[in-house]
Coordinates of C-alpha atoms and ligand atoms in Angstrom, one line a residue:
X806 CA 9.7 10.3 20.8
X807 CA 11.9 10.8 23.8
X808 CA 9.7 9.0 26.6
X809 CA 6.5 11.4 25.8
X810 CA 3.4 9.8 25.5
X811 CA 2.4 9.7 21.8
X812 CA -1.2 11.0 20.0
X813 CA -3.3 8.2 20.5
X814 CA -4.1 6.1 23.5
X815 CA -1.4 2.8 24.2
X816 CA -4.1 0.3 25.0
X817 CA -3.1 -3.4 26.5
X818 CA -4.0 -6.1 23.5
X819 CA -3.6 -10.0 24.7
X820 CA -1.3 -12.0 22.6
X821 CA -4.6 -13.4 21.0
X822 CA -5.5 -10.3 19.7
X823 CA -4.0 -10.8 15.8
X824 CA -3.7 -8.4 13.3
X825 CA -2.2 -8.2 9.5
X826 CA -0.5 -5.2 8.2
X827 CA 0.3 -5.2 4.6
X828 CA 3.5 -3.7 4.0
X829 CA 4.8 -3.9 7.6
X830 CA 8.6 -3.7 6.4
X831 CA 9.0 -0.1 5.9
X832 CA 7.1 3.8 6.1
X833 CA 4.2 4.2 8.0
X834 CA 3.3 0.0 8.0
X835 CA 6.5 -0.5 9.7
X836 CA 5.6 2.2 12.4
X837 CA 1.9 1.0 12.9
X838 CA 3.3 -3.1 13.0
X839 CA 5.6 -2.1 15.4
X840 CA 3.8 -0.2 17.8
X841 CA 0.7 -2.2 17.8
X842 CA 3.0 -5.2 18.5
X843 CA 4.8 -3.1 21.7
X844 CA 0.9 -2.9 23.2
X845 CA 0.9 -6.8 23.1
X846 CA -0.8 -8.1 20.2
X847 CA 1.1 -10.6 17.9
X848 CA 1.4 -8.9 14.6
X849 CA 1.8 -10.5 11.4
X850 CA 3.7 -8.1 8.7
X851 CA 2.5 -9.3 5.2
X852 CA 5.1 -8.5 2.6
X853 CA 6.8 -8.9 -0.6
X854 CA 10.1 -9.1 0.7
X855 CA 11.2 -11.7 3.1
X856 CA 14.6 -10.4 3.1
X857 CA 13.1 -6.9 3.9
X858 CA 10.7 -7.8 6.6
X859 CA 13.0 -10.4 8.5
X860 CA 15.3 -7.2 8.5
X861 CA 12.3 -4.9 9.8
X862 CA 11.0 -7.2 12.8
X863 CA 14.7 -7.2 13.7
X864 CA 14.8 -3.4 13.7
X865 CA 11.7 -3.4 16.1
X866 CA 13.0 -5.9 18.5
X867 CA 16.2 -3.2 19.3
X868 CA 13.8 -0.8 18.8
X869 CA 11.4 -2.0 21.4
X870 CA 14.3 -2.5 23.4
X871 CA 15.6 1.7 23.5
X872 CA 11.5 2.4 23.7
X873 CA 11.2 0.1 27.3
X874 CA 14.3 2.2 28.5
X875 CA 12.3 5.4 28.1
X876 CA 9.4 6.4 30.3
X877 CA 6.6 5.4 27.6
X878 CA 3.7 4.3 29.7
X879 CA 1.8 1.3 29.2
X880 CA 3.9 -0.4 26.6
X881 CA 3.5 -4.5 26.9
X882 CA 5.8 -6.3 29.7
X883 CA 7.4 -8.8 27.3
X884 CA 11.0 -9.3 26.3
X885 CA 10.0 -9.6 22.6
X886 CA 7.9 -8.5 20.4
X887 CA 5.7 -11.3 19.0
X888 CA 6.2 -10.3 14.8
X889 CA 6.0 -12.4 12.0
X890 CA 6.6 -12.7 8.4
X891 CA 3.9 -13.6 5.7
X892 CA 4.5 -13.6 2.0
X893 CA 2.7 -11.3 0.0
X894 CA 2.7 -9.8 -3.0
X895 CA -0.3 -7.3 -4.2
X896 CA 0.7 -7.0 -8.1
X897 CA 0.6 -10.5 -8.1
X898 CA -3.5 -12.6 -7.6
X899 CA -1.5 -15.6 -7.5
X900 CA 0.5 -14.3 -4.4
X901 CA -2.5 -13.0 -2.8
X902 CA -4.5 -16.1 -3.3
X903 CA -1.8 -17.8 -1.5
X904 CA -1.4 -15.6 1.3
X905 CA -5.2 -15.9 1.5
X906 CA -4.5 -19.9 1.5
X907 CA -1.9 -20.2 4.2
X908 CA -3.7 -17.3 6.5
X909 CA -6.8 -19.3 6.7
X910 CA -5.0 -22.4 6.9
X911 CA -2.7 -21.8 9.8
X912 CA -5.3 -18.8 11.9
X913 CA -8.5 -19.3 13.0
X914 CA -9.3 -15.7 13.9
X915 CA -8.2 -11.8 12.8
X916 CA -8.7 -9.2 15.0
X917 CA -7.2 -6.4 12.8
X918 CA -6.7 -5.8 9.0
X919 CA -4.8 -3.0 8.2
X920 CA -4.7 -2.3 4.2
X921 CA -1.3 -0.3 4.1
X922 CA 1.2 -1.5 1.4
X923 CA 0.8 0.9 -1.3
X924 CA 2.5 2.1 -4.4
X925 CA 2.3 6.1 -5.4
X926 CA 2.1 8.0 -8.4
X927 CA 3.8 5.4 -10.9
X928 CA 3.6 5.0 -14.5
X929 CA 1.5 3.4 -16.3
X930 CA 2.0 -0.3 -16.0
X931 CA 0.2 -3.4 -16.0
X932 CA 0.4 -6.7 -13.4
X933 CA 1.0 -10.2 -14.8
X934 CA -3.1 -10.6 -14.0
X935 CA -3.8 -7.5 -16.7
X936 CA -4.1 -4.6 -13.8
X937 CA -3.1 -0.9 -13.6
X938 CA -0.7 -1.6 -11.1
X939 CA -1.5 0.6 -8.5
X940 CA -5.5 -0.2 -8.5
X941 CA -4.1 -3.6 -8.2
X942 CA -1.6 -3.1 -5.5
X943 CA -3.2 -0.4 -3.7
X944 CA -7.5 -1.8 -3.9
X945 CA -7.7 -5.1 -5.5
X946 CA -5.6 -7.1 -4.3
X947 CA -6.6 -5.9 -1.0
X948 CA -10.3 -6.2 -1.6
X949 CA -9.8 -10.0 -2.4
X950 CA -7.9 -9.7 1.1
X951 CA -10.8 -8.4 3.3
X952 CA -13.4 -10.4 0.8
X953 CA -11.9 -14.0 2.0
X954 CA -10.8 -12.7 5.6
X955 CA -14.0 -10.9 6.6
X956 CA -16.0 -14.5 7.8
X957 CA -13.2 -15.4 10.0
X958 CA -13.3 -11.7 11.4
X959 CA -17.0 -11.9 11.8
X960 CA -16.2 -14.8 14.2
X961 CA -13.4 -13.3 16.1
X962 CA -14.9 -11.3 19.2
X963 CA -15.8 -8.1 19.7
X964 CA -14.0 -4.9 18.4
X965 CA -13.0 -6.2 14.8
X966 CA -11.9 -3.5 12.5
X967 CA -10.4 -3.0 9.0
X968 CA -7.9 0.2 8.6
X969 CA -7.7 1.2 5.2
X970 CA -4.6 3.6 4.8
X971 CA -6.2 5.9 2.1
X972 CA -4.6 8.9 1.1
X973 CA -6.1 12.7 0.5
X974 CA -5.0 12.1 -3.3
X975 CA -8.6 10.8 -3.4
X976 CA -10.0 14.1 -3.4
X977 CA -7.9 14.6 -7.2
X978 CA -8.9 11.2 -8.9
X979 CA -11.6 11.3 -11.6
X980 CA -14.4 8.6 -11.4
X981 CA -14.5 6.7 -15.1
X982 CA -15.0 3.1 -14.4
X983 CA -14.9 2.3 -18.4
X984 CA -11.2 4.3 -18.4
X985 CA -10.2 2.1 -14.7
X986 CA -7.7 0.6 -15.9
X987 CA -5.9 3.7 -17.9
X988 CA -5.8 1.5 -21.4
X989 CA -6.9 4.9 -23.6
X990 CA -3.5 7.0 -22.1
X991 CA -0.2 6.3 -23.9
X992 CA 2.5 6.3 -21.4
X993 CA 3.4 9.8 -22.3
X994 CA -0.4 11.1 -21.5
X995 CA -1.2 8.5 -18.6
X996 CA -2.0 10.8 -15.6
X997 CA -0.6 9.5 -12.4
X998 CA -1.6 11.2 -9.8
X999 CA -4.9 10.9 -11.3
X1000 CA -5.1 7.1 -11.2
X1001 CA -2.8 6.8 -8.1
X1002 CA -5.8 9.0 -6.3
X1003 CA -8.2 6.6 -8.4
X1004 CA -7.7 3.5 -6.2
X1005 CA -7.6 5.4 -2.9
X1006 CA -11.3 6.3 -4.4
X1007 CA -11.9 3.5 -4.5
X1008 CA -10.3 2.1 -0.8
X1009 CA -12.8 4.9 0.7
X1010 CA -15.8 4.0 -1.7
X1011 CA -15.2 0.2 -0.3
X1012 CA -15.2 1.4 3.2
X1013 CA -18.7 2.9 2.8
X1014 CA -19.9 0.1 1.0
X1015 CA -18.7 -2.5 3.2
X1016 CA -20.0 -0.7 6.5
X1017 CA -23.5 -1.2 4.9
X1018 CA -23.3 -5.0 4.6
X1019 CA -21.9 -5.1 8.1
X1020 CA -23.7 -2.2 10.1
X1021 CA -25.5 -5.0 12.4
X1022 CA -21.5 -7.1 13.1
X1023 CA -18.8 -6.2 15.1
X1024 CA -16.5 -5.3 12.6
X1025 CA -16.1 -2.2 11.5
X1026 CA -13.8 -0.6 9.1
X1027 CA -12.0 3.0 9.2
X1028 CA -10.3 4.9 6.4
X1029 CA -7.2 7.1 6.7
X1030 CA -5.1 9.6 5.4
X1031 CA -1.7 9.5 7.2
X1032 CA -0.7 13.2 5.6
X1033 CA 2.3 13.6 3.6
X1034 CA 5.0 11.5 5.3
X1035 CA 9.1 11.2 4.6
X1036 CA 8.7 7.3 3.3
X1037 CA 9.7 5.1 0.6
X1038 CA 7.0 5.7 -1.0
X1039 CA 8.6 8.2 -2.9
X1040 CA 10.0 5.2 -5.1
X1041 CA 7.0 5.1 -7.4
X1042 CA 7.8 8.5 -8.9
X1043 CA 11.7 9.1 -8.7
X1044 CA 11.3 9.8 -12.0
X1045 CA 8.7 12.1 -12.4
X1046 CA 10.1 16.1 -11.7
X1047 CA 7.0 17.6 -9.9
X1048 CA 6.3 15.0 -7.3
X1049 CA 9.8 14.7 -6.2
X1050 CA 10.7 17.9 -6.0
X1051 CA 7.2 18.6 -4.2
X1052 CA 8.4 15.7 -1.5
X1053 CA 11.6 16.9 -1.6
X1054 CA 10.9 20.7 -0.3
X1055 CA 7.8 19.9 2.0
X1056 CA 11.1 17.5 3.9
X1057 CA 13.6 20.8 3.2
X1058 CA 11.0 23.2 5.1
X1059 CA 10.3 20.4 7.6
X1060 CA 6.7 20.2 6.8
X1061 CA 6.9 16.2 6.3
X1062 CA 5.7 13.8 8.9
X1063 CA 8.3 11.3 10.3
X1064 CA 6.7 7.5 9.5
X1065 CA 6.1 7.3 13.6
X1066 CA 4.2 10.9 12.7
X1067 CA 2.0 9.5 10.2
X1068 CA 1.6 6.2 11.2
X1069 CA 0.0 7.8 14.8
X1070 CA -3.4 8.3 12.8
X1071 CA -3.3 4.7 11.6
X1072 CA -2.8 3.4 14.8
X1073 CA -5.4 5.3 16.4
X1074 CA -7.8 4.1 14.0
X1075 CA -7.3 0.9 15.0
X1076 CA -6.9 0.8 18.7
X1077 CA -8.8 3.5 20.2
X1078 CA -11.4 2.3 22.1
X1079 CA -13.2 5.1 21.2
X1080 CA -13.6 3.9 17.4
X1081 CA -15.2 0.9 18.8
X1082 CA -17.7 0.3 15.5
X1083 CA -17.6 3.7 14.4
X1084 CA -18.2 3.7 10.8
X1085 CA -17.5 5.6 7.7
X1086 CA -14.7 7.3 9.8
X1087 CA -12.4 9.0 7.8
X1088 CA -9.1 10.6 9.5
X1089 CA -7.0 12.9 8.4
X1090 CA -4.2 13.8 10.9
X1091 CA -6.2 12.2 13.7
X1092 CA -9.3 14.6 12.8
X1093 CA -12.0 12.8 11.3
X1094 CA -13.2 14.7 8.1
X1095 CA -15.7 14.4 5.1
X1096 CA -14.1 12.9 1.9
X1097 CA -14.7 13.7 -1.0
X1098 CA -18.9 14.1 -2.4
X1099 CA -17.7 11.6 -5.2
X1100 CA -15.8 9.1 -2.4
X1101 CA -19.9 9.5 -0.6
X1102 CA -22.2 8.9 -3.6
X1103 CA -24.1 5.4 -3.3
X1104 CA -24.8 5.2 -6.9
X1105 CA -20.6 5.2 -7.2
X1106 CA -19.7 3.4 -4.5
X1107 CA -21.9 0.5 -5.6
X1108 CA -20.9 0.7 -9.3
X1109 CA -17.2 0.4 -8.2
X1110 CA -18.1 -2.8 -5.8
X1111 CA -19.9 -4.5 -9.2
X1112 CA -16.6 -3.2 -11.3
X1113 CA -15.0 -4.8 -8.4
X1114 CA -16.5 -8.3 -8.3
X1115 CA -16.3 -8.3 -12.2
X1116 CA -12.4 -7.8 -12.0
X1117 CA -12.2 -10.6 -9.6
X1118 CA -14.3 -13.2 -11.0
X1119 CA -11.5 -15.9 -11.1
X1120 CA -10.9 -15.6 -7.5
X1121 CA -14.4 -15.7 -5.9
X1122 CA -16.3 -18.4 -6.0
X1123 CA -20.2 -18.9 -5.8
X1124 CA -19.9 -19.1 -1.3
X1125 CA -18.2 -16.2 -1.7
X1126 CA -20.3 -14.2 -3.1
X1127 CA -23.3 -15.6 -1.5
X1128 CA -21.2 -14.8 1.8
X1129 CA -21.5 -11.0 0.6
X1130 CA -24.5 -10.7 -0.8
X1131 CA -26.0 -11.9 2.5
X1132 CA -24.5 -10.0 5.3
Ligands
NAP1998 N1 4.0 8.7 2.5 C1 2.9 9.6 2.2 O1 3.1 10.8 2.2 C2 1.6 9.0 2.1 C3 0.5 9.9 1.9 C4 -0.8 9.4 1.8 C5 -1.0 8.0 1.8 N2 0.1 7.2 1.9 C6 -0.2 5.7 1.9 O2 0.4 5.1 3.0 C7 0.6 3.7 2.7 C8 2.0 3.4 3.2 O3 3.0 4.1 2.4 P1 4.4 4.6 2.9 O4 4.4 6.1 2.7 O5 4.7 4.0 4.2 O6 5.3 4.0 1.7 P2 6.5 3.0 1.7 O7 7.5 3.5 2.7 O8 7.0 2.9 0.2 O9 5.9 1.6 2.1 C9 5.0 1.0 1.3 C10 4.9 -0.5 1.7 O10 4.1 -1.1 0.7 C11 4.8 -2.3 0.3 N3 4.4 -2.7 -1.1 C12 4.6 -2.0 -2.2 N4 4.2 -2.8 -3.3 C13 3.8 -4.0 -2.8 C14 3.4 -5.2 -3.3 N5 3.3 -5.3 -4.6 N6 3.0 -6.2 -2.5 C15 3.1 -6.1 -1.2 N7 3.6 -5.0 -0.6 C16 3.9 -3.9 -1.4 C17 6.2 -1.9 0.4 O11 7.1 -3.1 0.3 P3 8.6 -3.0 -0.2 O12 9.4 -2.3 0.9 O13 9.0 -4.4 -0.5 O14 8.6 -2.1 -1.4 C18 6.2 -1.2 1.7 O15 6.3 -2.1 2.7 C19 0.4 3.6 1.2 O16 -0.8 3.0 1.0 C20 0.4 5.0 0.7 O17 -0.4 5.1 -0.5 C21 1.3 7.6 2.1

């Protein structure tokens, strides 16, 4: 960065101001945790690893440290970042219901959702609770997420949003809610990008749907893609030829983003004032753009949410769904 003033606006959050991001211990999460923390807000980084994350808030404290000594303008007057560390696990309901449990036990507001932890282009595999695992990782488990948060959100000021960190991957997925779960491929024939571009469908088609329900509230929530970005993420499909060599010459020809890179489109989405209840906002390298005409079909969008609901019928109970069917 070097002291210049990065791609989206550094506003000044109060300490109050809370927000979640899933998967803050690495990639783009990491980036977005991190800089949204150095503008004051208190940042909780919901992960799987506590080993990893502890690491990661340690990483940004020396990091915010170099960042004061450069001329970046605006960044909060505090010694420390104010990060913590929440347990969460998406490939596991039980994890998620717990997270859910101790959130809403200890907070009693949540400024700021954003739905990054993600796994890409893996093969087929199933969750202990019976799930693809990346439409469980990736959109269910966050969807219970922003399901139990969203009445304490309702309640917590003005300028609420959800951030869904979506990918462009959407535009390759094939909408086939009696195949969701990818039981009729054999590992051999199970097409991941397919079903990794599936459930960030699926993020966007939430998105609209939810914006609907809440068009008269004050939150709001924003899809991204971050582009393709030099991460982890890479992990889900190390062994899989064509992605990784595909990742591994977009970083040889210096096409790849760094994390900071992509996470600047995240991070804009969810602190520009701007933004301030935009809806159905979908950015792509800080440009909002259409997705795709199935991600925008009603008919679709509502199908998934009923798909949805059916796949989570042990976690929501009756004031839950009442609470959605009447916003
Ligand atoms: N990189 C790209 O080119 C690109 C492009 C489009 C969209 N995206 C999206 O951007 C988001 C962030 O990805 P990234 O590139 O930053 O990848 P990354 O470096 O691999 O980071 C992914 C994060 O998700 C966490 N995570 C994975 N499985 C989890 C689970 N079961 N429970 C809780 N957390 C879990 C990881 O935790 P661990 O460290 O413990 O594994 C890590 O913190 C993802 O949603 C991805 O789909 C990325």
């Amino acid at each position: 960065m070097g002291g210049t003033q990065p791609s989206f606006p550094i506003v000044t959050l109060k300490k109050e101001h809370l927000v979640v991001v899933t998967g803050g211990n690495t990639g783009i999460g990491y980036e977005t945790a991190k800089w949204i923390a150095m503008m004051g807000a208190r940042v909780i980084i919901a992960c799987r690893s506590e080993e990893r994350a502890r690491a990661a808030i340690e990483n940004m404290q020396i990091e915010f440290k170099e960042e004061k000594t450069k001329t970046t303008a605006g960044l909060c007057t505090y010694d420390t970042l104010s990060v913590e560390f929440m347990a969460l696990d998406l490939a596991s309901m039980k994890s998620v219901q717990t997270f859910i449990n101790d959130f809403t036990a200890k907070e009693s507001h949540l400024n700021l959702l954003i739905c990054n932890a993600g796994i890409a282009i893996c093969g087929q595999a199933y969750t202990e609770d019976d799930f693809e695992s990346m439409f469980q990782v990736n959109y269910l488990g966050h969807f219970l997420i922003v399901t139990k948060l969203l009445p304490m959100m309702l309640k917590s000021g003005s300028d609420c949003r959800v951030v869904m960190v979506t990918s462009d991957s959407h535009e390759v997925a094939k909408f086939d809610l009696e195949n969701a779960q990818g039981r009729q491929h054999t590992k051999e024939s199970f097409p991941r990008h397919e079903y990794y571009g599936n459930t960030k469908l699926y993020q966007i088609m939430q998105m609209f749907s939810l914006n609907r329900k809440l068009r008269n509230t004050d939150v709001s929530v924003i899809s991204v893609h971050p582009g393709l970005v030099d991460t982890e993420v890479t992990r889900g499909f190390s062994d899989f030829l064509f992605w990784n060599m595909y990742f591994k010459v977009y970083k040889w020809l210096g096409l790849s983003k760094t994390p900071f890179e992509g996470a600047t489109t995240v991070i804009n989405a969810a602190v520009n004032p701007k933004y301030h209840r935009s809806r159905d906002c979908y950015f792509v390298d800080l440009k909002e753009t259409e997705p795709s005409n199935d991600a925008k079909n009603e008919d679709y969008q509502e199908a998934v949410w009923e798909y949805t609901l059916g796949c989570l019928k042990d976690y929501l109970q009756e004031k839950d769904l009442t609470f959605l069917n009447h916003l």
